[in-house]
Tab-separated table of C-alpha atoms in Angstrom:
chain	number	residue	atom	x	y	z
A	285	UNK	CA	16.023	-64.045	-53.295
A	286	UNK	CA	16.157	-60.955	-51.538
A	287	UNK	CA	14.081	-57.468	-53.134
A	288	UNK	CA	15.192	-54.875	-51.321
A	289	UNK	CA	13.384	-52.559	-53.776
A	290	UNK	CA	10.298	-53.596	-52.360
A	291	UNK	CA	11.190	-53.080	-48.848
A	292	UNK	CA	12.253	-49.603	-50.264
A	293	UNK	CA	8.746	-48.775	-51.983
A	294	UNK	CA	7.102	-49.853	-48.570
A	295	UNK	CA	9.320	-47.641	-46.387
A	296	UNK	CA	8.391	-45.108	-49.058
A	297	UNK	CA	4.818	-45.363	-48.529
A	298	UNK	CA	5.154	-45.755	-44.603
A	299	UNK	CA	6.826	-42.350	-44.891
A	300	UNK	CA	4.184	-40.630	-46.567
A	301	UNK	CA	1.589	-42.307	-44.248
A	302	UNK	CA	3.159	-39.865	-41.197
A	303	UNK	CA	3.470	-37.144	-43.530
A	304	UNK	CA	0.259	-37.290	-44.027
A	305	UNK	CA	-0.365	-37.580	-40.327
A	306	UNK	CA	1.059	-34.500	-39.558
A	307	UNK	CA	-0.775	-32.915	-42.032
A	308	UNK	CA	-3.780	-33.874	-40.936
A	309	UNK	CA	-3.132	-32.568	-37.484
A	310	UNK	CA	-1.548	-29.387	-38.459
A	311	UNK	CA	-3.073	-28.535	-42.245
A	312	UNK	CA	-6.430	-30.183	-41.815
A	313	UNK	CA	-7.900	-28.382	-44.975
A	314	UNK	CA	-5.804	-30.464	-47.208
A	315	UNK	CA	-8.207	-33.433	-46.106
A	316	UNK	CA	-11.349	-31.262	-45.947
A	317	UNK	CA	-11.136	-28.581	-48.631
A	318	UNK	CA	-12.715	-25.899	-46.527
A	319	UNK	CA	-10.855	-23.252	-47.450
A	320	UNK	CA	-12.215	-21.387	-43.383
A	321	UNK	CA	-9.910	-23.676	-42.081
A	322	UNK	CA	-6.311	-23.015	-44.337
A	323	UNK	CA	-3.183	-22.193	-42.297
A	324	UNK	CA	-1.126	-21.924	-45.337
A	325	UNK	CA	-1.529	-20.649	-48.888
A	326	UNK	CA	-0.370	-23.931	-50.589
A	327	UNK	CA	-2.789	-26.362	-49.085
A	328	UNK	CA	-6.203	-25.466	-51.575
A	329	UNK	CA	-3.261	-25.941	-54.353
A	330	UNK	CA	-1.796	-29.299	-53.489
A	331	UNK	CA	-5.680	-31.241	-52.064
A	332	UNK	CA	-6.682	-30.846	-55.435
A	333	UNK	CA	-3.346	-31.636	-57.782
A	334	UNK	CA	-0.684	-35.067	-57.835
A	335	UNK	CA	1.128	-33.050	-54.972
A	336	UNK	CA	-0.640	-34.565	-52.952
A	337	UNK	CA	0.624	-38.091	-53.552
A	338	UNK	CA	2.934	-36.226	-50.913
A	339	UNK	CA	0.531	-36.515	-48.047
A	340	UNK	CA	-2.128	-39.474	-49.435
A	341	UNK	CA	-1.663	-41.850	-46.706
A	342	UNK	CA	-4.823	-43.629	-48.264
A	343	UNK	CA	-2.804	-44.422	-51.102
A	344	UNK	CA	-0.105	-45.560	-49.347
A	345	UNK	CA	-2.197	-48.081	-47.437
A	346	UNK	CA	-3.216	-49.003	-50.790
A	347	UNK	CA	0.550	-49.239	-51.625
A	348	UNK	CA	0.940	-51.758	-49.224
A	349	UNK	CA	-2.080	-53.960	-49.824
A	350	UNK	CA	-0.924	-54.643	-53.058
A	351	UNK	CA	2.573	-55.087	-52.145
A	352	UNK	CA	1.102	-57.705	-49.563
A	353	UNK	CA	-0.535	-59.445	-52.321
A	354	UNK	CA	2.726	-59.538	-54.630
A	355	UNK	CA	4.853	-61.120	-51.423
A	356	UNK	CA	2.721	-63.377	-50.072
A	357	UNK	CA	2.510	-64.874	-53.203
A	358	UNK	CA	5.871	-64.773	-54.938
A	359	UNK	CA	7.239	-67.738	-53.521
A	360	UNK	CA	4.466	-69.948	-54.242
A	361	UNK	CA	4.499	-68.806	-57.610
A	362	UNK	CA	8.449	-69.754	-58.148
A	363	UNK	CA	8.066	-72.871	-56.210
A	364	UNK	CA	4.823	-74.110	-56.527
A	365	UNK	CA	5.393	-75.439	-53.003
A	366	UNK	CA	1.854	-75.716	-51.059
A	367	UNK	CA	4.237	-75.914	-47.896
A	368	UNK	CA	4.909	-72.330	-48.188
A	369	UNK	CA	0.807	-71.362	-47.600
A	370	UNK	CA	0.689	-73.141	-44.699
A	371	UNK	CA	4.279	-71.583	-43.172
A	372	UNK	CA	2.588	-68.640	-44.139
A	373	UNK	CA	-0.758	-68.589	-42.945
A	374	UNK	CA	-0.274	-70.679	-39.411
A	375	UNK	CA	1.918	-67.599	-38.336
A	376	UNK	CA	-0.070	-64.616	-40.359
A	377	UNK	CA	-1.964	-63.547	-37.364
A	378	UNK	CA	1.007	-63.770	-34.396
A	379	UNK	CA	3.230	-61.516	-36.778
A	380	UNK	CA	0.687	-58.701	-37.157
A	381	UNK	CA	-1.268	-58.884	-33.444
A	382	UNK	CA	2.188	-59.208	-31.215
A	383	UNK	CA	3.278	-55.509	-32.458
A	384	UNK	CA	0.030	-54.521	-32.640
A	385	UNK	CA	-0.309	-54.934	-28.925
A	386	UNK	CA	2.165	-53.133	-28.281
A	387	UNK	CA	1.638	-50.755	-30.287
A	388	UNK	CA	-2.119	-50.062	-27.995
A	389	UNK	CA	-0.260	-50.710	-24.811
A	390	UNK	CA	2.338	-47.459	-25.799
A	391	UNK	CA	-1.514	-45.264	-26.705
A	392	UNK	CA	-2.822	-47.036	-23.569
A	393	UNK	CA	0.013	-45.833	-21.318
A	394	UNK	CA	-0.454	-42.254	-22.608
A	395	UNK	CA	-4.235	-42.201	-22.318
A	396	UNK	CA	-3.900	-43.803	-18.743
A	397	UNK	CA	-1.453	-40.909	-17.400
A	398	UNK	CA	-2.865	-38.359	-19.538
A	399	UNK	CA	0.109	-37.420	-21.775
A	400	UNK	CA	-2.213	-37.013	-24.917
A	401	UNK	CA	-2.291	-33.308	-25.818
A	402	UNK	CA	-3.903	-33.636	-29.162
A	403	UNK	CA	-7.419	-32.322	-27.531
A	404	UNK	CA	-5.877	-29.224	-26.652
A	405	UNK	CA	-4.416	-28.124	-29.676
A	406	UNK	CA	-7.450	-28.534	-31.658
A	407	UNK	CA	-9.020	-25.069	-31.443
A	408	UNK	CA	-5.797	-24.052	-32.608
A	409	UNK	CA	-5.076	-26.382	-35.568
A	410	UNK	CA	-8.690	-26.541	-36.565
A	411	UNK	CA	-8.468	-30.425	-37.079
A	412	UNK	CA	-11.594	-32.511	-37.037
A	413	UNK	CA	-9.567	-35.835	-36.163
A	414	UNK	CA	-11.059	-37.241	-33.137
A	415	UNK	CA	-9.083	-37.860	-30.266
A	416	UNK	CA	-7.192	-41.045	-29.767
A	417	UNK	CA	-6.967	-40.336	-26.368
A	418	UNK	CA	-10.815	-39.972	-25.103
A	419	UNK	CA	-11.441	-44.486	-25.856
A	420	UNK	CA	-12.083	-46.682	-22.941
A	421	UNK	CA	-9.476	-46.970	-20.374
A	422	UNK	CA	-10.660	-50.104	-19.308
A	423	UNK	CA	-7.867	-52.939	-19.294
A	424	UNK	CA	-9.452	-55.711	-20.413
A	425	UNK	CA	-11.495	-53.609	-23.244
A	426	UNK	CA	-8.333	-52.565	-24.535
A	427	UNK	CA	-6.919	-56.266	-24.635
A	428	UNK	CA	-10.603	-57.659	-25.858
A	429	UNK	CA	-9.882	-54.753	-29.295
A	430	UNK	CA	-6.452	-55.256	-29.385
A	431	UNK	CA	-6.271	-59.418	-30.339
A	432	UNK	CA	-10.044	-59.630	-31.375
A	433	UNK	CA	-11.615	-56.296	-32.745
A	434	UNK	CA	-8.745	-55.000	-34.324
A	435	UNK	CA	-8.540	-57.961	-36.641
A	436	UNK	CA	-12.203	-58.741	-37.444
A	437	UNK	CA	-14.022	-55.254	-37.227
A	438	UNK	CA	-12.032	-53.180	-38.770
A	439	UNK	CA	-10.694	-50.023	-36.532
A	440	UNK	CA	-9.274	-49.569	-32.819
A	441	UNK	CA	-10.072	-46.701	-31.196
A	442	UNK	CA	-6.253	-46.608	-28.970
A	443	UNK	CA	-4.409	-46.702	-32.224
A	444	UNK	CA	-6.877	-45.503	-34.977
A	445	UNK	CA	-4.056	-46.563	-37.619
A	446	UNK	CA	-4.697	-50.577	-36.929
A	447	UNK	CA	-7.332	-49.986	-38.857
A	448	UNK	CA	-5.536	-51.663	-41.568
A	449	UNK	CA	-4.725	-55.037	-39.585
A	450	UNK	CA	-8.380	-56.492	-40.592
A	451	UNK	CA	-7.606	-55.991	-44.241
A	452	UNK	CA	-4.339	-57.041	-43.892
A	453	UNK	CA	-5.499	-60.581	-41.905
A	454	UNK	CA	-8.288	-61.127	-44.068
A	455	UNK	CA	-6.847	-60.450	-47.379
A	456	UNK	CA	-3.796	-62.878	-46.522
A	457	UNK	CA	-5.967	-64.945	-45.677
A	458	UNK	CA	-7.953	-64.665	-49.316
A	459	UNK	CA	-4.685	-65.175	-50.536
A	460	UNK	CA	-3.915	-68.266	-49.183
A	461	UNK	CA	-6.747	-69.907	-50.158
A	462	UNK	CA	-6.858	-69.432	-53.850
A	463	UNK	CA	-3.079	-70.354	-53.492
A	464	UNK	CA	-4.069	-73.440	-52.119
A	465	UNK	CA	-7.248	-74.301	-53.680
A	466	UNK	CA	-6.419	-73.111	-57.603
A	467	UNK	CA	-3.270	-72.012	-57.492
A	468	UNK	CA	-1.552	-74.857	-59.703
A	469	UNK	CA	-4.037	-74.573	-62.056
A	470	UNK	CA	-5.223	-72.756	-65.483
A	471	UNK	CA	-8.905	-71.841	-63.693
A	472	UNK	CA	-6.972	-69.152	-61.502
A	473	UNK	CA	-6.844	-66.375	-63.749
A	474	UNK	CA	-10.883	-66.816	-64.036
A	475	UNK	CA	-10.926	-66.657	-60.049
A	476	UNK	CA	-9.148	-63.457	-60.515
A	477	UNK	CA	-11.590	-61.939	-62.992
A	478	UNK	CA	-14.103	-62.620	-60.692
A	479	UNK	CA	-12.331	-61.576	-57.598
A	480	UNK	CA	-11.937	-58.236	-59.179
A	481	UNK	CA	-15.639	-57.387	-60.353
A	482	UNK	CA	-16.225	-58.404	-56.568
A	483	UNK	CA	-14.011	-56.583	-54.549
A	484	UNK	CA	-13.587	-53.274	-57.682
A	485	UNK	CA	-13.777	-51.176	-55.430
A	486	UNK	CA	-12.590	-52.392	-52.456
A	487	UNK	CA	-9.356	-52.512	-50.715
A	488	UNK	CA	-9.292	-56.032	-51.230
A	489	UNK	CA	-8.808	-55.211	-54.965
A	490	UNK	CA	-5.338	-54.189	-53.831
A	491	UNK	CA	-4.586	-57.922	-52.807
A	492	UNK	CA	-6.190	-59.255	-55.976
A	493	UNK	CA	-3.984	-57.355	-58.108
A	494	UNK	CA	-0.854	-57.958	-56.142
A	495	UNK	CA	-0.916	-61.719	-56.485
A	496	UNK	CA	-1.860	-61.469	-60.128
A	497	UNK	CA	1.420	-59.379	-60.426
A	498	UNK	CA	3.585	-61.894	-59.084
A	499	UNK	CA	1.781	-64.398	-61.102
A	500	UNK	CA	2.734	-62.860	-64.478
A	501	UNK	CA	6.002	-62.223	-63.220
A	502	UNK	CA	7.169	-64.961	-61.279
A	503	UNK	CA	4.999	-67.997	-62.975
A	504	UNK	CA	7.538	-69.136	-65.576
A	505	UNK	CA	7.186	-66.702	-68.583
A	506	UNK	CA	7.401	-62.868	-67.087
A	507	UNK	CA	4.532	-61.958	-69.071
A	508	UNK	CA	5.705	-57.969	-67.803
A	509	UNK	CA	8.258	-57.934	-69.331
A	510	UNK	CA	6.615	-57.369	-72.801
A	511	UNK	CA	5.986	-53.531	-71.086
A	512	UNK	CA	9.695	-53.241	-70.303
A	513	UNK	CA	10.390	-49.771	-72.794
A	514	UNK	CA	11.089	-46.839	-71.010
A	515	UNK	CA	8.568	-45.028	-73.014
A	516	UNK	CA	5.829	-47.210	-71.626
A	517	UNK	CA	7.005	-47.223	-68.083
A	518	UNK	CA	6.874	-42.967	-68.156
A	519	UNK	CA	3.409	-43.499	-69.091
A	520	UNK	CA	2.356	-46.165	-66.824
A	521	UNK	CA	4.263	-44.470	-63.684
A	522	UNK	CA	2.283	-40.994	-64.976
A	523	UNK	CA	-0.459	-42.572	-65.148
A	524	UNK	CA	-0.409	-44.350	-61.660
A	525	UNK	CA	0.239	-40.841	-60.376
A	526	UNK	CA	-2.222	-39.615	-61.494
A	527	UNK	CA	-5.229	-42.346	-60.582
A	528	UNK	CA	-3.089	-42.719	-57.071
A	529	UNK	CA	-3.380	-39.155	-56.225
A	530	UNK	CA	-7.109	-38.704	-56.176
A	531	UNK	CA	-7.219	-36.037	-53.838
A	532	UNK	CA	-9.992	-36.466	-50.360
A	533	UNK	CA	-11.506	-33.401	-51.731
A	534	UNK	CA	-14.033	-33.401	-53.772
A	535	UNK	CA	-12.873	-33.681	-57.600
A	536	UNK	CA	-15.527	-31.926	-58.694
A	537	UNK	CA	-13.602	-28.748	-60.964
A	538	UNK	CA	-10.072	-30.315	-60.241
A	539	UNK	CA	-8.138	-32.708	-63.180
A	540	UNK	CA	-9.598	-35.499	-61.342
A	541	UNK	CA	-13.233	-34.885	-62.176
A	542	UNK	CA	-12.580	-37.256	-65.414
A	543	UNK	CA	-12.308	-40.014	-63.427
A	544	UNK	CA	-15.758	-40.051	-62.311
A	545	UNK	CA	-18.472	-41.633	-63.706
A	546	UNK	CA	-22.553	-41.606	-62.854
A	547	UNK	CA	-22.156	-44.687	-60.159
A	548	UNK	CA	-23.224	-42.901	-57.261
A	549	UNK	CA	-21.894	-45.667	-54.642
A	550	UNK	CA	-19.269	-46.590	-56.044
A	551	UNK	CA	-15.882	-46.287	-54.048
A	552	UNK	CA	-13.902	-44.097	-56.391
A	553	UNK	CA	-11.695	-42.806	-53.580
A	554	UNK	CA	-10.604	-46.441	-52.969
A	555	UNK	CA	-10.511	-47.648	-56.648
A	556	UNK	CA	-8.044	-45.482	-58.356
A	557	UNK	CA	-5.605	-45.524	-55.184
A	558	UNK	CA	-5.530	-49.252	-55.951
A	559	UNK	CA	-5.307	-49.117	-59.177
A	560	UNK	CA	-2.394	-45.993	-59.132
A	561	UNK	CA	-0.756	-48.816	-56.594
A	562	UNK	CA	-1.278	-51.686	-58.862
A	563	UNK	CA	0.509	-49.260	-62.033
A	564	UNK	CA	3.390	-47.928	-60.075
A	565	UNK	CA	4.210	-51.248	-58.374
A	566	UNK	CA	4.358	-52.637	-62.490
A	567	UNK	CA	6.339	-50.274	-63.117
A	568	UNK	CA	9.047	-51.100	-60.710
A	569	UNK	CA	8.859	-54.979	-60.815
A	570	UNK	CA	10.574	-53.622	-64.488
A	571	UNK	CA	12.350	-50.671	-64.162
A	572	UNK	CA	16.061	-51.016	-62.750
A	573	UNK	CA	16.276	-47.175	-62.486
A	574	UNK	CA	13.298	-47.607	-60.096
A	575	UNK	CA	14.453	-50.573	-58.565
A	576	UNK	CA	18.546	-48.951	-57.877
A	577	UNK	CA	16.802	-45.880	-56.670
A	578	UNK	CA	14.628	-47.886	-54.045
A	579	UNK	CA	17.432	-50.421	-53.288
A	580	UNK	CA	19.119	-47.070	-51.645
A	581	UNK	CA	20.285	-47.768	-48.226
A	582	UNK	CA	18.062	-45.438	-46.863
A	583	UNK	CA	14.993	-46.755	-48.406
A	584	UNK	CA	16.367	-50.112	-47.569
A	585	UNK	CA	16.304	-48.933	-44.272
A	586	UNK	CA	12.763	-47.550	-44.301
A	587	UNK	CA	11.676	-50.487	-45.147
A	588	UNK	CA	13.151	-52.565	-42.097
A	589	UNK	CA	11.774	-50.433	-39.612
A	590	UNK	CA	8.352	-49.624	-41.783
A	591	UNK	CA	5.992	-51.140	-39.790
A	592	UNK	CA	7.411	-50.257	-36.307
A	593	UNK	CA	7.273	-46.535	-37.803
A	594	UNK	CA	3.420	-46.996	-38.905
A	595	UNK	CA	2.742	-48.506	-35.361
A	596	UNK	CA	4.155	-45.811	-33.198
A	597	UNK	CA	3.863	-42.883	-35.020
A	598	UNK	CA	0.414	-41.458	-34.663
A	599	UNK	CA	1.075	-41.874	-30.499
A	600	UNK	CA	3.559	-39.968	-30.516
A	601	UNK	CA	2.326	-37.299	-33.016
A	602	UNK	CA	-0.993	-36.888	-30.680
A	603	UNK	CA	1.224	-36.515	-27.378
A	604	UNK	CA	4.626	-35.471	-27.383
A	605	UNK	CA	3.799	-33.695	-30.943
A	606	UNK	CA	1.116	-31.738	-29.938
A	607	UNK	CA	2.590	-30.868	-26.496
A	608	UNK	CA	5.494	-29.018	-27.972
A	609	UNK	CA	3.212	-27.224	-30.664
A	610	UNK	CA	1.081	-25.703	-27.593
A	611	UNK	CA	4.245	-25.089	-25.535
A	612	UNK	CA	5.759	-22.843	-29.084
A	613	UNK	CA	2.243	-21.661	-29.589
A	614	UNK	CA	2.942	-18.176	-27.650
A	615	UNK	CA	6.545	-18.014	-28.780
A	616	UNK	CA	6.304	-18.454	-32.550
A	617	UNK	CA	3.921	-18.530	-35.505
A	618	UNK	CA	1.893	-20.667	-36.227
A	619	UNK	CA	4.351	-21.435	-40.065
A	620	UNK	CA	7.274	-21.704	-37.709
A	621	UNK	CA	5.911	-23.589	-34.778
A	622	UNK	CA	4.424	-26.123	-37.118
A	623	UNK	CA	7.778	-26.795	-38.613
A	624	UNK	CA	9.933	-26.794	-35.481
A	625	UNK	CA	7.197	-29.592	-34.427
A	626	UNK	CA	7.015	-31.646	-37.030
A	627	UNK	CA	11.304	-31.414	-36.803
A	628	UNK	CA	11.677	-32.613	-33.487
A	629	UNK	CA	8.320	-34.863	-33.443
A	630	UNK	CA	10.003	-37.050	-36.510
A	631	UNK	CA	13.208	-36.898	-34.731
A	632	UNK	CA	11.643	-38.617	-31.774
A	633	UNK	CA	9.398	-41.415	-33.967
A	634	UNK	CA	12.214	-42.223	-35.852
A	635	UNK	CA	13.972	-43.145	-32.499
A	636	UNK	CA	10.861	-44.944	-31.400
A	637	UNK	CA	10.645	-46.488	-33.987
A	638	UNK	CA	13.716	-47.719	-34.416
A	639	UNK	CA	13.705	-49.151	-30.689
A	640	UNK	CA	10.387	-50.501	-31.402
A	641	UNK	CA	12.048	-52.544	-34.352
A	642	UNK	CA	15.083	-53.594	-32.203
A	643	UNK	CA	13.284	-55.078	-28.653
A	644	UNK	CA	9.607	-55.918	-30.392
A	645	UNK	CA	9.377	-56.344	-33.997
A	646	UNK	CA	12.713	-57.789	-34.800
A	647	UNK	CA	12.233	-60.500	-31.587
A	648	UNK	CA	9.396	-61.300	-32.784
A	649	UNK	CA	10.323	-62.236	-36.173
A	650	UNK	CA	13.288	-64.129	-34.615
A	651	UNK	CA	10.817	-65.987	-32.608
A	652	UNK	CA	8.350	-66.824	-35.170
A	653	UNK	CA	11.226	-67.635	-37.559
A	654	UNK	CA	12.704	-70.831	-35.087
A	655	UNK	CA	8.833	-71.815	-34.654
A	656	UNK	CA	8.523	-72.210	-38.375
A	657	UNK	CA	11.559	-74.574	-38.457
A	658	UNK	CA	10.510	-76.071	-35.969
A	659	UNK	CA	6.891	-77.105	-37.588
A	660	UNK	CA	8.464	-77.480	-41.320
A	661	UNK	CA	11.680	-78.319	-41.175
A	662	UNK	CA	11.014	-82.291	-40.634
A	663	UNK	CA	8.391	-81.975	-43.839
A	664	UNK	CA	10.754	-80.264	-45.821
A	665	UNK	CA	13.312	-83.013	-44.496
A	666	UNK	CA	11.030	-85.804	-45.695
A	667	UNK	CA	10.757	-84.123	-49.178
A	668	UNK	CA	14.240	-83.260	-49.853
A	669	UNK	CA	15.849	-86.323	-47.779
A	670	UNK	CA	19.587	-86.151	-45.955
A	671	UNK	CA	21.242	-83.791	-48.374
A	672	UNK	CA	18.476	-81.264	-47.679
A	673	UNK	CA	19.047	-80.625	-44.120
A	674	UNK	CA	22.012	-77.837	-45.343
A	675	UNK	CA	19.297	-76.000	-47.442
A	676	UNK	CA	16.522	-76.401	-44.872
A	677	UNK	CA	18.883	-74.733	-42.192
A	678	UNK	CA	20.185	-72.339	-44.708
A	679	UNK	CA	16.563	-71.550	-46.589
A	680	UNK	CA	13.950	-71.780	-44.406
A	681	UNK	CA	14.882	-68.240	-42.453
A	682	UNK	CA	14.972	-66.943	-46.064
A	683	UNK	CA	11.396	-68.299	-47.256
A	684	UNK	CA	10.153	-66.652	-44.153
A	685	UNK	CA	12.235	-63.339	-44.914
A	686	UNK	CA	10.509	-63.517	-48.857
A	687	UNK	CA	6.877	-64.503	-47.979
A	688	UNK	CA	5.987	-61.871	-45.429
A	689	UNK	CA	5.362	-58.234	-46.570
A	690	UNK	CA	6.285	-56.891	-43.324
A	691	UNK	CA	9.619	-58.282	-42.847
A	692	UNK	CA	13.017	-56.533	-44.848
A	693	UNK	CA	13.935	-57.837	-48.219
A	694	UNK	CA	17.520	-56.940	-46.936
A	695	UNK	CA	17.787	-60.389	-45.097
A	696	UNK	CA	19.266	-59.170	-41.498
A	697	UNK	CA	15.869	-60.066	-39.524
């Protein structure tokens, strides 16, 4: 089975994610709401409205935790095969930390022979963002956060965007065990009820409600497709708008300020981006319009390359980026030079990316693809006997391909 949709939606939401980047580089106030810092008369308008779903790379990361929870689940859910946890799990931390690496050794290279030009274009662009460029430039501090910190303390301060790869390990790893440990069984859907009151408003939420998604849908009955009028996806897909775009402003005198409620510590910013991830994601696991428009060959192709293009782009955003904007800087306005920037900069990550995919990410999928058959294939040998060598050879490559959110739906890895 091959859902190229999916692999659509999540080159989708990479996109935004270095949209948003660039915004918050070049059009900080959209992040801050403090209208002294506003290079543009648009940006007061679009922090505090469902434009900016546009530039919400919070939701987007949101986007993909659930997404993680629907596909490392789905195939566990059609097969009720145990075997596919462990394939899962045994590789889970390989296929995130490998690109990851290399992902700090690219920021590492440009912090060690000072190619980062973020820090200069500050007093210009009036962005608060720290500088990726000013962390330790000690070797073996940048290997110790690259396999170890990054994954269990949540940040990195070469590539601030890994600070996602701790959610993503742990929250596979969440899955995996209520897979394995109540996965067959009735008492699952109460683990999820609790789960949820847990983690409300948490990004582990987005997890939860991913693998409950492929559960209705992929558990025998599709219990979604009771929802499938178009009347009720318009609302549900409005709706997820609407709770996924709550802005980084303060809502307070914006359409979002009904949202809120008295809990004073409670994560709203993280909750409805979640939740608008959980709705929209419904809505396409039903929707064929949605699904033809995502199966495009150019979301398709976003989607093979996505995380390559979240891995490499703030680097080169920070460094080559900001060196042309302060080489324009006397030569055009500040509109202009912003635009010719962000042109060429996304030019250039979309060829780094790209190459990134090719020699790292795509290797290393190869790689951990033949190690899987190597561990699994004699199990799955011993449970299918002689015929099922043809389907082990054939299949296994394609269980991998269908239980990793990372890897294209389109089947070419």
């Amino acid at each position: 089975m091959k859902i190229v949709y999916l692999d659509g939606l999540r080159g989708f939401a990479a996109l935004i994610v270095v949209v948003s980047h660039f915004f918050q580089v070049f059009a900080p106030s959209v992040f801050e709401g403090r209208k002294e810092i506003e290079h543009f008369a648009f940006e007061g308008i679009a922090a505090r409205t469902p434009f900016n779903l546009l530039f919400n790379g919070n939701f987007s990361v949101c986007l993909f935790f659930v997404l993680s929870g629907y596909v490392l689940s789905y195939r566990f859910f059609q097969t009720r095969d145990r075997l596919v946890i462990y394939s899962s799990a045994i590789r889970r931390y390989f296929r995130l930390a490998v690109p990851a690496l290399v992902s700090v050794l690219l920021a590492y290279l440009i912090l060690v022979l000072d190619l980062g030009a973020y820090d200069n274009i500050r007093g210009v662009t009036l962005s608060s963002m720290p500088d990726p460029f000013a962390a330790d430039a000690n070797l073996l501090v940048m290997l110790k956060e690259s396999l170890f910190h990054t994954f269990f303390t949540y940040g990195s301060q070469y590539n601030p965007v890994l600070w996602t790869m701790t959610y993503e390990l742990f929250g596979s790893f969440l899955i995996f065990v209520i897979l394995v440990t109540c996965g067959r069984h009735g008492i699952r859907y109460a683990v999820y009820a609790v789960l949820i009151c847990v983690f409300i408003d948490s990004y582990y939420l987005g997890f939860i409600l991913g693998m409950l998604l492929s559960d209705v849908k992929n558990s025998g009955r599709d219990w979604l497709a009771s929802i499938h009028r178009p009347w009720i996806h318009i609302l549900l897909l409005c709706i997820g708008i609407y709770t996924g775009s709550y802005p980084y402003v303060a809502p307070q005198g914006t359409i979002y300020s009904l949202l809120q409620w008295g809990a004073s510590d409670f994560n709203f910013f993280v909750f409805y981006h979640v939740i608008g991830s959980f709705l929209i994601l419904g809505v396409l696991l039903n929707s064929n319009r949605m699904q033809s428009i995502f199966s495009h060959r150019f979301f398709a192709y976003l989607g093979k390359v996505s995380f390559s293009l979240y891995l490499v782009h703030f680097s080169v955003i920070c460094s080559l980026g900001s060196f042309i904007f302060l080489f324009l800087s006397p030569l055009l306005t500040y509109g202009s030079n912003v635009l010719l920037t962000t042109i060429i900069t996304f030019l250039v990550i979309a060829v780094t990316a790209h190459g990134f995919y090719r020699l790292i990410d795509a290797r290393i999928l190869l790689w951990l693809t033949r190690w899987n058959k190597r561990l699994f294939s004699a199990q799955k040998l011993r449970g299918q006997g002689h015929s099922g060598q043809v389907q082990t050879d054939q299949t296994m490559k394609a269980d991998y391909i269908n239980t990793d959110p990372f890897i294209s739906a389109c089947g070419r890895k």
